[in-house]
Amino acid sequence: MPDFRNIPIVEIGPGSQASAAEDGLEYLAMPSGMQTYRAPLLPEPEDSEGLDQAHRLLAEVLAALADWQPGNRARRVDLDVLDSVNRRFVDQVLGEGEVSVAYEAAAPVRAQESVLAGVWRVQHRDQLGRVLRDTIEIGDVPELVRDATFVGADSRLDSACDTDDPALQNAPALLVELADQLASWRTGDPVHSINLSLLPLSDADLALLGERLGVGPVTILSRGYGNCRIGSTAKRNAWWIKYYNSQDALILNTIEVCDVPAVAQAAAEDIADSVERLDEILSLYRRSDA
């Protein structure tokens, strides 16, 4: 699992958008380098002696994937029962996918999606980074993202500001809009998205938005076409989302009001593909055992 300390923090203040001096007819390179599924390099079936623990655990993962439906809570499978050889085999099967999650708290958690969409390696750690619990979760997103991100967060947003301040352009109106959405939004409501890239925003606007929303405990990095960096805010159901191209230039800057941004979630059709892929892997070893 990668060192999540290297996940970039989602910037929400001055300098987080292109300045007027940077405007002009300079076309940004479009995102590239999309990751695609590659079958993992695994031991030959005849060399798989002693991997019964891993086979049984992965069969449990497969069953959970096959049973998963949108709206289901994530299923958890404990890896601490495996010896080092079996754990290494599971590591090979899972690999590393496109989405990683860092939860910063007294008991930090790091999660990494595997190459199988909807299968997450989740590690609970202590303050020194030592792994206390190592698990696999099966679902569209690790359970902590829904359960822990906004615990204790306030949905009230202070929208009062000096509308006569010449440094402010659109922040006052955006704060009123966000305050209304945060107060009324409920699970199941449509996502409310504000595209900041389409609005003239000064450094003072961005600083005020960042100050009022605050920074939450969850950072999510999604690597596909370029990077998508998602930061929870200190206000319940408010997320700040930035899309970068392959040259790390900001191409889209948004605030979303929702439970979990869709870009962070494994799609149902991708989870269905994971069922087929994992079954194909395990079928090689089933024939070997027959």
mmCIF file of C-alpha atoms in Angstrom, residues 76-252:
data_model
loop_
_atom_site.group_PDB
_atom_site.id
_atom_site.type_symbol
_atom_site.label_atom_id
_atom_site.label_comp_id
_atom_site.label_asym_id
_atom_site.label_seq_id
_atom_site.Cartn_x
_atom_site.Cartn_y
_atom_site.Cartn_z
ATOM 1 C CA ARG A 76 -15.606 -6.584 5.399
ATOM 2 C CA VAL A 77 -13.125 -9.477 5.228
ATOM 3 C CA ASP A 78 -10.296 -9.634 7.780
ATOM 4 C CA LEU A 79 -6.771 -10.232 6.453
ATOM 5 C CA ASP A 80 -5.150 -10.714 9.847
ATOM 6 C CA VAL A 81 -6.003 -14.435 9.681
ATOM 7 C CA LEU A 82 -3.518 -14.983 6.830
ATOM 8 C CA ASP A 83 0.104 -16.009 7.144
ATOM 9 C CA SER A 84 2.729 -14.078 5.181
ATOM 10 C CA VAL A 85 2.705 -16.397 2.145
ATOM 11 C CA ASN A 86 -1.060 -16.288 1.741
ATOM 12 C CA ARG A 87 -1.130 -12.544 2.352
ATOM 13 C CA ARG A 88 1.463 -12.029 -0.383
ATOM 14 C CA PHE A 89 -0.734 -13.945 -2.832
ATOM 15 C CA VAL A 90 -3.750 -11.799 -1.917
ATOM 16 C CA ASP A 91 -1.577 -8.692 -2.408
ATOM 17 C CA GLN A 92 -0.692 -9.921 -5.901
ATOM 18 C CA VAL A 93 -4.318 -10.532 -6.830
ATOM 19 C CA LEU A 94 -5.522 -7.170 -5.529
ATOM 20 C CA GLY A 95 -2.764 -4.882 -6.807
ATOM 21 C CA GLU A 96 -3.413 -1.121 -6.699
ATOM 22 C CA GLY A 97 -6.243 0.621 -8.507
ATOM 23 C CA GLU A 98 -7.036 4.256 -9.216
ATOM 24 C CA VAL A 99 -8.622 5.525 -5.997
ATOM 25 C CA SER A 100 -6.962 6.083 -2.608
ATOM 26 C CA VAL A 101 -8.419 7.483 0.602
ATOM 27 C CA ALA A 102 -6.765 9.106 3.617
ATOM 28 C CA TYR A 103 -8.745 9.667 6.814
ATOM 29 C CA GLU A 104 -6.906 11.882 9.288
ATOM 30 C CA ALA A 105 -8.025 11.442 12.888
ATOM 31 C CA ALA A 106 -6.770 10.162 16.232
ATOM 32 C CA ALA A 107 -7.073 6.695 14.675
ATOM 33 C CA PRO A 108 -6.097 7.297 11.022
ATOM 34 C CA VAL A 109 -7.238 5.028 8.204
ATOM 35 C CA ARG A 110 -5.738 4.482 4.758
ATOM 36 C CA ALA A 111 -7.675 2.799 1.960
ATOM 37 C CA GLN A 112 -6.601 1.798 -1.528
ATOM 38 C CA GLU A 113 -8.889 0.488 -4.223
ATOM 39 C CA SER A 114 -7.530 -2.685 -5.801
ATOM 40 C CA VAL A 115 -7.347 -3.364 -9.535
ATOM 41 C CA LEU A 116 -10.773 -4.918 -9.000
ATOM 42 C CA ALA A 117 -13.251 -2.042 -8.780
ATOM 43 C CA GLY A 118 -15.216 -2.158 -5.549
ATOM 44 C CA VAL A 119 -12.567 -4.144 -3.671
ATOM 45 C CA TRP A 120 -10.714 -1.939 -1.180
ATOM 46 C CA ARG A 121 -7.686 -2.604 1.000
ATOM 47 C CA VAL A 122 -8.379 -0.752 4.252
ATOM 48 C CA GLN A 123 -5.751 -0.331 6.972
ATOM 49 C CA HIS A 124 -6.452 1.107 10.412
ATOM 50 C CA ARG A 125 -3.261 2.587 11.867
ATOM 51 C CA ASP A 126 -1.878 4.245 14.966
ATOM 52 C CA GLN A 127 -0.338 7.720 15.095
ATOM 53 C CA LEU A 128 3.056 6.276 14.133
ATOM 54 C CA GLY A 129 1.641 4.695 10.987
ATOM 55 C CA ARG A 130 1.775 1.120 12.283
ATOM 56 C CA VAL A 131 -1.008 -1.105 10.944
ATOM 57 C CA LEU A 132 -3.410 -2.164 13.689
ATOM 58 C CA ARG A 133 -5.990 -3.849 11.477
ATOM 59 C CA ASP A 134 -5.786 -4.940 7.847
ATOM 60 C CA THR A 135 -9.017 -5.653 5.984
ATOM 61 C CA ILE A 136 -10.666 -5.900 2.592
ATOM 62 C CA GLU A 137 -13.949 -4.059 2.066
ATOM 63 C CA ILE A 138 -16.344 -4.793 -0.769
ATOM 64 C CA GLY A 139 -18.538 -1.891 -1.827
ATOM 65 C CA ASP A 140 -18.689 1.238 -3.938
ATOM 66 C CA VAL A 141 -16.636 3.175 -1.361
ATOM 67 C CA PRO A 142 -14.962 2.303 1.966
ATOM 68 C CA GLU A 143 -17.554 2.432 4.743
ATOM 69 C CA LEU A 144 -15.659 5.051 6.755
ATOM 70 C CA VAL A 145 -16.179 7.626 3.983
ATOM 71 C CA ARG A 146 -19.921 7.547 4.602
ATOM 72 C CA ASP A 147 -19.804 6.810 8.324
ATOM 73 C CA ALA A 148 -16.969 8.968 9.638
ATOM 74 C CA THR A 149 -16.326 11.905 7.306
ATOM 75 C CA PHE A 150 -18.907 14.270 8.743
ATOM 76 C CA VAL A 151 -19.268 12.988 12.303
ATOM 77 C CA GLY A 152 -19.724 16.089 14.456
ATOM 78 C CA ALA A 153 -19.770 18.384 11.413
ATOM 79 C CA ASP A 154 -22.147 21.336 11.322
ATOM 80 C CA SER A 155 -24.497 21.947 8.396
ATOM 81 C CA ARG A 156 -24.850 25.636 9.247
ATOM 82 C CA LEU A 157 -22.733 27.947 7.102
ATOM 83 C CA ASP A 158 -22.115 31.583 7.965
ATOM 84 C CA SER A 159 -23.004 33.528 4.822
ATOM 85 C CA ALA A 160 -22.656 37.021 6.285
ATOM 86 C CA CYS A 161 -19.930 39.122 4.671
ATOM 87 C CA ASP A 162 -19.105 42.644 3.591
ATOM 88 C CA THR A 163 -20.807 42.952 0.232
ATOM 89 C CA ASP A 164 -19.184 46.364 -0.234
ATOM 90 C CA ASP A 165 -15.690 44.875 -0.116
ATOM 91 C CA PRO A 166 -14.241 45.585 -3.594
ATOM 92 C CA ALA A 167 -12.031 42.492 -3.350
ATOM 93 C CA LEU A 168 -15.077 40.198 -3.300
ATOM 94 C CA GLN A 169 -16.908 39.261 -6.483
ATOM 95 C CA ASN A 170 -19.023 36.103 -6.301
ATOM 96 C CA ALA A 171 -18.237 34.665 -2.863
ATOM 97 C CA PRO A 172 -21.154 36.424 -1.089
ATOM 98 C CA ALA A 173 -23.730 34.951 -3.486
ATOM 99 C CA LEU A 174 -22.062 31.519 -3.384
ATOM 100 C CA LEU A 175 -22.109 31.477 0.414
ATOM 101 C CA VAL A 176 -25.850 32.202 0.423
ATOM 102 C CA GLU A 177 -26.436 29.412 -2.122
ATOM 103 C CA LEU A 178 -24.302 26.942 -0.175
ATOM 104 C CA ALA A 179 -25.863 27.867 3.164
ATOM 105 C CA ASP A 180 -29.312 27.137 1.755
ATOM 106 C CA GLN A 181 -28.242 23.819 0.206
ATOM 107 C CA LEU A 182 -26.370 22.594 3.276
ATOM 108 C CA ALA A 183 -29.316 23.379 5.531
ATOM 109 C CA SER A 184 -31.841 21.552 3.352
ATOM 110 C CA TRP A 185 -29.894 18.707 1.703
ATOM 111 C CA ARG A 186 -30.825 15.164 2.765
ATOM 112 C CA THR A 187 -29.534 11.742 1.745
ATOM 113 C CA GLY A 188 -31.193 10.777 -1.523
ATOM 114 C CA ASP A 189 -31.460 14.346 -2.786
ATOM 115 C CA PRO A 190 -29.813 15.169 -6.135
ATOM 116 C CA VAL A 191 -26.213 16.326 -5.980
ATOM 117 C CA HIS A 192 -25.889 20.110 -5.909
ATOM 118 C CA SER A 193 -22.773 21.130 -7.825
ATOM 119 C CA ILE A 194 -21.219 24.578 -8.195
ATOM 120 C CA ASN A 195 -18.720 24.915 -11.033
ATOM 121 C CA LEU A 196 -16.245 27.504 -9.780
ATOM 122 C CA SER A 197 -14.305 27.327 -13.041
ATOM 123 C CA LEU A 198 -17.134 29.139 -14.834
ATOM 124 C CA LEU A 199 -17.224 32.039 -12.380
ATOM 125 C CA PRO A 200 -14.978 35.081 -11.977
ATOM 126 C CA LEU A 201 -13.467 34.551 -8.524
ATOM 127 C CA SER A 202 -10.816 36.682 -6.870
ATOM 128 C CA ASP A 203 -8.232 35.434 -4.398
ATOM 129 C CA ALA A 204 -10.363 37.055 -1.696
ATOM 130 C CA ASP A 205 -13.403 35.071 -2.884
ATOM 131 C CA LEU A 206 -11.525 31.776 -2.691
ATOM 132 C CA ALA A 207 -10.014 32.628 0.672
ATOM 133 C CA LEU A 208 -13.444 33.446 2.099
ATOM 134 C CA LEU A 209 -15.010 30.256 0.735
ATOM 135 C CA GLY A 210 -12.143 28.203 2.132
ATOM 136 C CA GLU A 211 -12.348 29.903 5.517
ATOM 137 C CA ARG A 212 -16.104 29.413 5.866
ATOM 138 C CA LEU A 213 -16.157 25.801 4.637
ATOM 139 C CA GLY A 214 -13.038 24.701 6.497
ATOM 140 C CA VAL A 215 -11.141 21.446 5.957
ATOM 141 C CA GLY A 216 -12.464 18.002 6.871
ATOM 142 C CA PRO A 217 -10.659 14.739 7.691
ATOM 143 C CA VAL A 218 -10.960 12.904 4.357
ATOM 144 C CA THR A 219 -8.842 13.332 1.227
ATOM 145 C CA ILE A 220 -9.523 11.161 -1.819
ATOM 146 C CA LEU A 221 -7.285 10.921 -4.883
ATOM 147 C CA SER A 222 -8.709 9.397 -8.044
ATOM 148 C CA ARG A 223 -6.262 8.722 -10.863
ATOM 149 C CA GLY A 224 -7.741 8.070 -14.258
ATOM 150 C CA TYR A 225 -7.586 10.653 -16.987
ATOM 151 C CA GLY A 226 -5.259 12.964 -15.053
ATOM 152 C CA ASN A 227 -6.043 13.341 -11.342
ATOM 153 C CA CYS A 228 -9.124 14.190 -9.339
ATOM 154 C CA ARG A 229 -8.451 15.434 -5.804
ATOM 155 C CA ILE A 230 -11.413 15.430 -3.459
ATOM 156 C CA GLY A 231 -11.411 17.045 -0.040
ATOM 157 C CA SER A 232 -14.119 16.880 2.589
ATOM 158 C CA THR A 233 -14.844 20.204 4.243
ATOM 159 C CA ALA A 234 -15.785 20.935 7.837
ATOM 160 C CA LYS A 235 -19.416 21.412 6.774
ATOM 161 C CA ARG A 236 -21.655 18.357 6.541
ATOM 162 C CA ASN A 237 -22.043 17.010 2.982
ATOM 163 C CA ALA A 238 -19.821 19.701 1.408
ATOM 164 C CA TRP A 239 -16.900 18.515 -0.750
ATOM 165 C CA TRP A 240 -14.308 20.509 -2.693
ATOM 166 C CA ILE A 241 -13.305 18.705 -5.887
ATOM 167 C CA LYS A 242 -10.525 19.579 -8.306
ATOM 168 C CA TYR A 243 -9.703 17.943 -11.615
ATOM 169 C CA TYR A 244 -6.185 18.183 -13.057
ATOM 170 C CA ASN A 245 -4.876 17.109 -16.426
ATOM 171 C CA SER A 246 -1.805 14.931 -16.908
ATOM 172 C CA GLN A 247 0.413 18.027 -16.617
ATOM 173 C CA ASP A 248 -1.118 18.792 -13.202
ATOM 174 C CA ALA A 249 -2.889 21.900 -14.503
ATOM 175 C CA LEU A 250 -6.276 22.644 -12.952
ATOM 176 C CA ILE A 251 -9.038 22.102 -15.523
ATOM 177 C CA LEU A 252 -12.171 21.953 -13.334
#
